[in-house]
Each structure stands twice: as C-alpha cells, then as structure tokens.
C-alpha cells in the first residue's frame, strides 16, 4: 500500500510535466491539424534555458532565495522558449500552410533533428547536472522499511502546474485571443472573413504552447537536476500519447492524459520492470488509437467524402 | 533626386530596418544557447562562460542573409517569375528513357572506375562509404516508397523491419551457421510477417495518427532489442556475424579463398566489391519489383488507396488486404536490406536502428517526391552522399582550427536541409506523377493536383 501511495505521488508529479507538454501538442493539432513533432525538443531546449538561468542566478548574481531563483528560471525560460518557438513557426511551418498534408510533419521532424543537434553542438553532448535546488520533504507515513514521502519539489510542481493551468484555461475560455483560437480551430477561412488575424492567432498558439513547455522544462530541471540534448524525444512522444489519450484537441483531456501516462509509467516501473516502462507508454498510445481513437474527451472524427 | 532613386533609397532603408529587426530577434534566439556555454569545472560543478564573439557572428550572419534576401534575391526571383509562366516541372520522357540505363551502367562499372582511379586501398572508402552506404538507403527508400509513396500510409517505424532483418541474419547465422543465401529470403519473410503483424492493429488509422503509432512500434522493437539481453545481447550487440561468401568461396587468405581460387593477390577490397554488387542487385530487384507491381492489380489498388480510401472501398477494393500487402512488401525489402546490413557490418546493435534512421529513410522518400523511383534514388545520393562527404572535410579543420569536427554537424545540417527542402519543394524533387494506367496517351500531371497521405 505504501509503495502504491508513493508511486501515486511520483506519478502525478511526472504526469503534470507530461500534461504541460501535451497541451502544446493538443493546441497545435487542434488549430492547424499538424503533429508538432519538434515540440518535445522545444521542451528540451526550454529545460536547457532554465538550467542556464539557474546558473546565472546562483553563480553570477548570487541569489540565495529559492523562490526567487525558481521564479526567475520560469520567466527566463518561458520568454526565450516562446521566442524560439515563434521563430520556428515562422521559419519552418508558416511557409507550408496550405501545402500538402505531410509537408509540415516532415518539416517538424527536420526541426526536431535540428534542435537536438544544435544543442548538442553548442552545449556539448554530456549530461548537464546541477545541485538539487530544493531539499526536504514531508513524511506521510513512516515504517522502518519504507517511508512515503512528499518532497517540497513535488508540491511546487503540483502548485505551479495548477496555477498555470488555471491561468491558461482563463486565457482560452475567456479572452478574445482564446475566442479567436477556437474560431480558427473550427474554420480558418471563416475566421479570417470575420476579421480574425489567422496568422497571428496561430503564432500566438505556438507561443503559448512553448511557454507551457518551458514551465514543464523548468520543473523537469528542478525535479531531476540533469538534462541532456537527447532528453526531448521520449518525453515528447509520451506527451503526445497523453494528448491522444485525453482526446486530441481537448485541453482538460491533455492534462488528464498526462497524469494517466505518468501514473502508468511509475506504477509499471514499481510493479513490473523499469526496463520496459517506455514500452508501457508506447503500448498505451497504440491501444488508445486503435480502440478509442477519439480519446477520453475528444469528439469523434466524422469522415467526409 | 529622381523618383526612382528615391524609391530605391526607401527600399534600402526598409531592408536595413528589416535586417535590424531580424538581428534583434536572432540575438534573442541565440543568446542562451550560443552566447552562453555551460562547462564543468575542476570541482565537477557546472559553471557558465560567455561566447559573445560567436553570438555576434551568428547574429551578423543571419541579418546579412536577411538583407541579401530582401535586397537582391527576392526582387530577382520576382523579375524571373514575371518573365516566365509557371509550369510544373516534369522529367521529359526522353530523359527518363536514357537516364535509367545510363545510371545502371554507371553503377555497374563504378567499382572498377574507382579501382582504376585510386587503387585497391584507396577505393575501399569510395566503394564502401559511398557506393554501398548509398545503395542501402536507395533500397530502403524504394522499399518505404511502396508503403508511403504508393499506398500513402505514413510509416515512421520502418527501421523496425530493417532491424528484424538484421537480427534474423545475425542470430540465425551465428547460432545455427546458416548461409547468407538461405537467410536472405528468410529474413525477408520474417520481416514481412512482422509487417503484417504490426499492420493489423493500425488498419483503421490514417495520416498523422498512423505515423505516430508506427513510430511507437518502431521504438518498442528497439527497446525490446536493448532489454532482451539473453537473446540479443542488449546494447553490446551481436559481434562476429559470419560474412557472406562468394557462393561458398570465402573471402580470406586461405588456399580455397576467393583470391587464391581466382589467382588474384589477396585484398580486402574483393569482399567490398562483392558486397557492392550484392546490394546493387538487391536494390535493382527492389526497384524492378516495385515497377512491375505498379502495373498489377495490387499496385493499382495501392495507388487508388492513396488517392481516396473511401472511393476505393466503394469500388469494391478490399482495403484491409491492400494495406497489409503494402506493409508486408515494404517490410520484406527492409528485411533484405537488414540482413545485408548485418552481413556487411559483421556487427549489429540496437544503436543502428534508432528513430533517426526511420526519419532519414522517410525524408529520402518525401524529398525525392513520393512515388517517384528516380527521385528517391537521387534524394538518397544527395542526402547520404552529402552526409558522407561531411565526414572527410578535413580542409575545414584548416579554417576553424584542429578541434573542429565536421561530423558533429552532419545531423544538424541534415535536419535543417529537411526543413529547407520542404519549404522550397514541398512535393519533393521530382513532383510529377505519371499514371500507370491511361487511355490514349500518357499524360504527366503535376502532383499538386493530387493528394496523398490520407490513407
């Protein structure tokens, strides 16, 4: 039972990170119908930027306040990652709008290869590790053999994820930008006719997706304390799985899917074998798509002639 | 000041302002990752250093390119577009008629050209790195072309079948001592079984979803290869795989070896040349079979499926069988290529079958123009040949210093080239379609008129 509770806590933490990345997939797919293959690598880049921000804050500026350090990491990572994703959309996807269907996907695969290799070339192939930012934990139930703990890091991840999701939900549901996004999702031509700047709305979607990926990246660095150039691919695929599981295009679905994937992964590692934890996540993807293609919260896709 | 001079001046001012904004944005883009470097110091702690000169070079380069594009290239392109009416590029019939025999003829004499030019030891690199390596990818490209180009099923896990072929050969040859010529068809059959096995569950999926699920299957197979250590030896891989023989005659220094039998002085290049002809034969077989299949009912069903699945079904074509045959055929050629790969390397490990390989093969197919055999071959030469050339650009060391390693930049340039080619020619290099069925005359249509990837 204790093991189960502990894995539940770990799984929700990991799932929050996946959920934040999954929103990026789901939004971009919703608005332009494209699997943004490079999104996992955007997440990796954001984690790198957060790590660099951490080094600036601690070694150059000498700030010791943990809360301030994390806040600065978040802001810096969100700002730069948003700019990068905006530029990626501008360079690699916008010229392909209206082109044939596979073109943006291939372009995104190219971008994904480019991003991970760019980081490898500029920052080196080795793992980058930083000392733990936050130590300490609550002990929920203690035995001699096994203690269930809830670390401060995990609480911060839950809190930050919840707050940002609320802010983000407000943005999509209540603001004019959100309305424009939903309009473009339904019909781009019609949206343009009623005066929505479609290009700008799509660009903003990429910016928001990147900002949420940057939150995930910052949390990832804070939680694991290590990042390398190849860390984008697997979380990217898992987050995509989460988006599909929740029903692609559905925002609450992405978060629920993310947490489910996180739970499946940690519980699988705890009770079966850690070697095959990625197989578990990938199998969930295949099974979902085959038996429940619209996901948990998605609308069924009507086939039109 | 005349009006035209004033207009020109305002254009220059505008372009300069534009370049300035670009410089500002690229400064922001590259500041964290290029301007700052994370290094581990003596105490094993991570520290930051700045790299401002490099950042300045990056920013200046990008702003310069932007300026050049707005001032020179774009007006030039517009003038050209105004002069010529747009016509879809297509290969003239006469070109494809002489190009194919010429290309095959060149490929047949290629090892001897390189032998004559640089001798036995020098030609090893040319035949192995360029000849064999490129031909493997041509073969894989043609194999995947059946699935993606003809049947329109986007497969991102193609490398899994390549791995199945390679491990079939590697395991069966080293454990049971079976010969290459028995295992080659066996590897193809096993791979096509896997193609059907993995094809079944994904029959209902289409487009991007299909791509992601096939990617997941490819990764699952790779993870199993890594973790099933008892069978596959995990990351360490299978070493000392028996090499293929020349119909029973081994390539070694023995008295019954190839060199002694044919009264030649022994050279490792003999085996390389033999392998070259082997892969050339296999690749041509793939190309030939594909061309013939296109004229058979099953090939026509593939192409119909690519164009419109619903129409296809309403015409009474069994889409299940059509998709499965496409998967099985594509997988079979990947299996052949995989067993050849294992035989050539003598060593295989899961590292050779990562997602990057699948992406490379897919990009070759898409860049070549899906469905176009010549296009795929040209794309394979350009992409693989290009990355191989990057390997031995030693003169770059003279420019950038001794620590400069061009191989690091291979994948970087590869990824960026994929993006650029998609923007430049989203339909691939050869973007024309020749119908395999026609009434009175063969009409080539631009592929912009047809859709694909919906399957």
GROMACS .gro file of N, CA and C in nm, chain A residues 20-81:
model
  186
   20UNK      N    1   0.168   1.928  -1.919
   20UNK     CA    2   0.202   2.061  -1.968
   20UNK      C    3   0.254   2.055  -2.111
   21UNK      N    4   0.335   1.952  -2.141
   21UNK     CA    5   0.384   1.939  -2.279
   21UNK      C    6   0.268   1.900  -2.371
   22UNK      N    7   0.181   1.812  -2.319
   22UNK     CA    8   0.072   1.760  -2.402
   22UNK      C    9  -0.020   1.872  -2.449
   23UNK      N   10  -0.038   1.976  -2.365
   23UNK     CA   11  -0.124   2.087  -2.407
   23UNK      C   12  -0.071   2.150  -2.534
   24UNK      N   13   0.063   2.161  -2.545
   24UNK     CA   14   0.123   2.217  -2.665
   24UNK      C   15   0.087   2.135  -2.788
   25UNK      N   16   0.094   2.002  -2.775
   25UNK     CA   17   0.058   1.918  -2.889
   25UNK      C   18  -0.088   1.936  -2.927
   26UNK      N   19  -0.172   1.930  -2.823
   26UNK     CA   20  -0.314   1.929  -2.847
   26UNK      C   21  -0.361   2.061  -2.910
   27UNK      N   22  -0.303   2.173  -2.863
   27UNK     CA   23  -0.343   2.304  -2.917
   27UNK      C   24  -0.302   2.318  -3.062
   28UNK      N   25  -0.175   2.282  -3.089
   28UNK     CA   26  -0.126   2.298  -3.226
   28UNK      C   27  -0.202   2.205  -3.320
   29UNK      N   28  -0.227   2.082  -3.273
   29UNK     CA   29  -0.302   1.990  -3.359
   29UNK      C   30  -0.443   2.043  -3.381
   30UNK      N   31  -0.501   2.097  -3.274
   30UNK     CA   32  -0.635   2.148  -3.286
   30UNK      C   33  -0.645   2.260  -3.388
   31UNK      N   34  -0.547   2.348  -3.389
   31UNK     CA   35  -0.562   2.468  -3.471
   31UNK      C   36  -0.512   2.448  -3.614
   32UNK      N   37  -0.403   2.375  -3.635
   32UNK     CA   38  -0.361   2.356  -3.775
   32UNK      C   39  -0.354   2.209  -3.815
   33UNK      N   40  -0.403   2.120  -3.731
   33UNK     CA   41  -0.411   1.980  -3.770
   33UNK      C   42  -0.278   1.916  -3.799
   34UNK      N   43  -0.176   1.956  -3.724
   34UNK     CA   44  -0.043   1.903  -3.751
   34UNK      C   45   0.017   1.850  -3.622
   35UNK      N   46   0.084   1.734  -3.630
   35UNK     CA   47   0.157   1.684  -3.514
   35UNK      C   48   0.289   1.760  -3.509
   36UNK      N   49   0.302   1.845  -3.409
   36UNK     CA   50   0.423   1.927  -3.400
   36UNK      C   51   0.535   1.843  -3.342
   37UNK      N   52   0.601   1.772  -3.431
   37UNK     CA   53   0.698   1.673  -3.388
   37UNK      C   54   0.813   1.735  -3.309
   38UNK      N   55   0.842   1.862  -3.333
   38UNK     CA   56   0.956   1.924  -3.268
   38UNK      C   57   0.924   1.969  -3.126
   39UNK      N   58   0.800   1.949  -3.082
   39UNK     CA   59   0.761   2.005  -2.953
   39UNK      C   60   0.840   1.944  -2.837
   40UNK      N   61   0.868   1.814  -2.846
   40UNK     CA   62   0.950   1.750  -2.743
   40UNK      C   63   1.086   1.815  -2.733
   41UNK      N   64   1.142   1.853  -2.847
   41UNK     CA   65   1.273   1.917  -2.845
   41UNK      C   66   1.266   2.062  -2.798
   42UNK      N   67   1.153   2.125  -2.825
   42UNK     CA   68   1.133   2.260  -2.769
   42UNK      C   69   1.134   2.251  -2.616
   43UNK      N   70   1.071   2.147  -2.564
   43UNK     CA   71   1.072   2.122  -2.420
   43UNK      C   72   1.216   2.105  -2.370
   44UNK      N   73   1.295   2.028  -2.443
   44UNK     CA   74   1.434   2.005  -2.404
   44UNK      C   75   1.512   2.136  -2.406
   45UNK      N   76   1.491   2.217  -2.511
   45UNK     CA   77   1.560   2.346  -2.519
   45UNK      C   78   1.521   2.433  -2.399
   46UNK      N   79   1.391   2.430  -2.364
   46UNK     CA   80   1.346   2.513  -2.252
   46UNK      C   81   1.411   2.466  -2.122
   47UNK      N   82   1.430   2.334  -2.108
   47UNK     CA   83   1.497   2.283  -1.988
   47UNK      C   84   1.640   2.333  -1.984
   48UNK      N   85   1.706   2.336  -2.100
   48UNK     CA   86   1.842   2.388  -2.105
   48UNK      C   87   1.847   2.535  -2.065
   49UNK      N   88   1.750   2.611  -2.117
   49UNK     CA   89   1.749   2.754  -2.085
   49UNK      C   90   1.725   2.774  -1.935
   50UNK      N   91   1.636   2.691  -1.878
   50UNK     CA   92   1.611   2.701  -1.735
   50UNK      C   93   1.738   2.670  -1.657
   51UNK      N   94   1.812   2.570  -1.704
   51UNK     CA   95   1.938   2.535  -1.638
   51UNK      C   96   2.038   2.649  -1.645
   52UNK      N   97   2.045   2.712  -1.763
   52UNK     CA   98   2.136   2.825  -1.778
   52UNK      C   99   2.092   2.940  -1.689
   53UNK      N  100   1.960   2.963  -1.683
   53UNK     CA  101   1.909   3.069  -1.597
   53UNK      C  102   1.944   3.040  -1.451
   54UNK      N  103   1.935   2.914  -1.413
   54UNK     CA  104   1.970   2.877  -1.276
   54UNK      C  105   2.117   2.911  -1.248
   55UNK      N  106   2.203   2.880  -1.345
   55UNK     CA  107   2.346   2.908  -1.325
   55UNK      C  108   2.371   3.058  -1.316
   56UNK      N  109   2.300   3.136  -1.399
   56UNK     CA  110   2.316   3.282  -1.393
   56UNK      C  111   2.275   3.331  -1.255
   57UNK      N  112   2.160   3.282  -1.210
   57UNK     CA  113   2.106   3.330  -1.083
   57UNK      C  114   2.197   3.294  -0.967
   58UNK      N  115   2.247   3.171  -0.965
   58UNK     CA  116   2.325   3.130  -0.849
   58UNK      C  117   2.471   3.170  -0.858
   59UNK      N  118   2.534   3.149  -0.973
   59UNK     CA  119   2.678   3.174  -0.975
   59UNK      C  120   2.713   3.319  -1.011
   60UNK      N  121   2.634   3.383  -1.094
   60UNK     CA  122   2.668   3.520  -1.131
   60UNK      C  123   2.604   3.622  -1.037
   61UNK      N  124   2.474   3.604  -1.014
   61UNK     CA  125   2.405   3.705  -0.933
   61UNK      C  126   2.411   3.673  -0.785
   62UNK      N  127   2.437   3.548  -0.751
   62UNK     CA  128   2.450   3.511  -0.611
   62UNK      C  129   2.321   3.520  -0.532
   63UNK      N  130   2.209   3.495  -0.599
   63UNK     CA  131   2.081   3.497  -0.529
   63UNK      C  132   2.065   3.366  -0.453
   64UNK      N  133   2.027   3.374  -0.328
   64UNK     CA  134   2.013   3.251  -0.250
   64UNK      C  135   1.867   3.215  -0.223
   65UNK      N  136   1.779   3.310  -0.245
   65UNK     CA  137   1.636   3.280  -0.221
   65UNK      C  138   1.585   3.180  -0.325
   66UNK      N  139   1.537   3.066  -0.275
   66UNK     CA  140   1.495   2.960  -0.366
   66UNK      C  141   1.374   3.003  -0.449
   67UNK      N  142   1.278   3.066  -0.383
   67UNK     CA  143   1.156   3.106  -0.452
   67UNK      C  144   1.188   3.201  -0.567
   68UNK      N  145   1.276   3.299  -0.538
   68UNK     CA  146   1.313   3.396  -0.641
   68UNK      C  147   1.386   3.327  -0.756
   69UNK      N  148   1.475   3.234  -0.720
   69UNK     CA  149   1.551   3.164  -0.823
   69UNK      C  150   1.457   3.088  -0.917
   70UNK      N  151   1.361   3.016  -0.859
   70UNK     CA  152   1.269   2.939  -0.943
   70UNK      C  153   1.183   3.033  -1.027
   71UNK      N  154   1.142   3.144  -0.967
   71UNK     CA  155   1.062   3.240  -1.041
   71UNK      C  156   1.140   3.294  -1.161
   72UNK      N  157   1.265   3.331  -1.139
   72UNK     CA  158   1.346   3.384  -1.249
   72UNK      C  159   1.367   3.277  -1.356
   73UNK      N  160   1.395   3.153  -1.313
   73UNK     CA  161   1.412   3.044  -1.410
   73UNK      C  162   1.288   3.031  -1.498
   74UNK      N  163   1.172   3.032  -1.432
   74UNK     CA  164   1.047   3.018  -1.507
   74UNK      C  165   1.030   3.129  -1.609
   75UNK      N  166   1.048   3.252  -1.563
   75UNK     CA  167   1.024   3.367  -1.652
   75UNK      C  168   1.122   3.365  -1.769
   76UNK      N  169   1.251   3.344  -1.738
   76UNK     CA  170   1.353   3.346  -1.844
   76UNK      C  171   1.326   3.235  -1.944
   77UNK      N  172   1.300   3.116  -1.892
   77UNK     CA  173   1.279   3.002  -1.981
   77UNK      C  174   1.155   3.023  -2.067
   78UNK      N  175   1.046   3.073  -2.006
   78UNK     CA  176   0.924   3.095  -2.083
   78UNK      C  177   0.946   3.198  -2.192
   79UNK      N  178   1.016   3.307  -2.158
   79UNK     CA  179   1.036   3.414  -2.255
   79UNK      C  180   1.116   3.366  -2.374
   80UNK      N  181   1.232   3.303  -2.347
   80UNK     CA  182   1.319   3.264  -2.458
   80UNK      C  183   1.259   3.150  -2.539
   81UNK      N  184   1.197   3.054  -2.470
   81UNK     CA  185   1.139   2.942  -2.544
   81UNK      C  186   1.025   2.989  -2.634
   0.00000   0.00000   0.00000
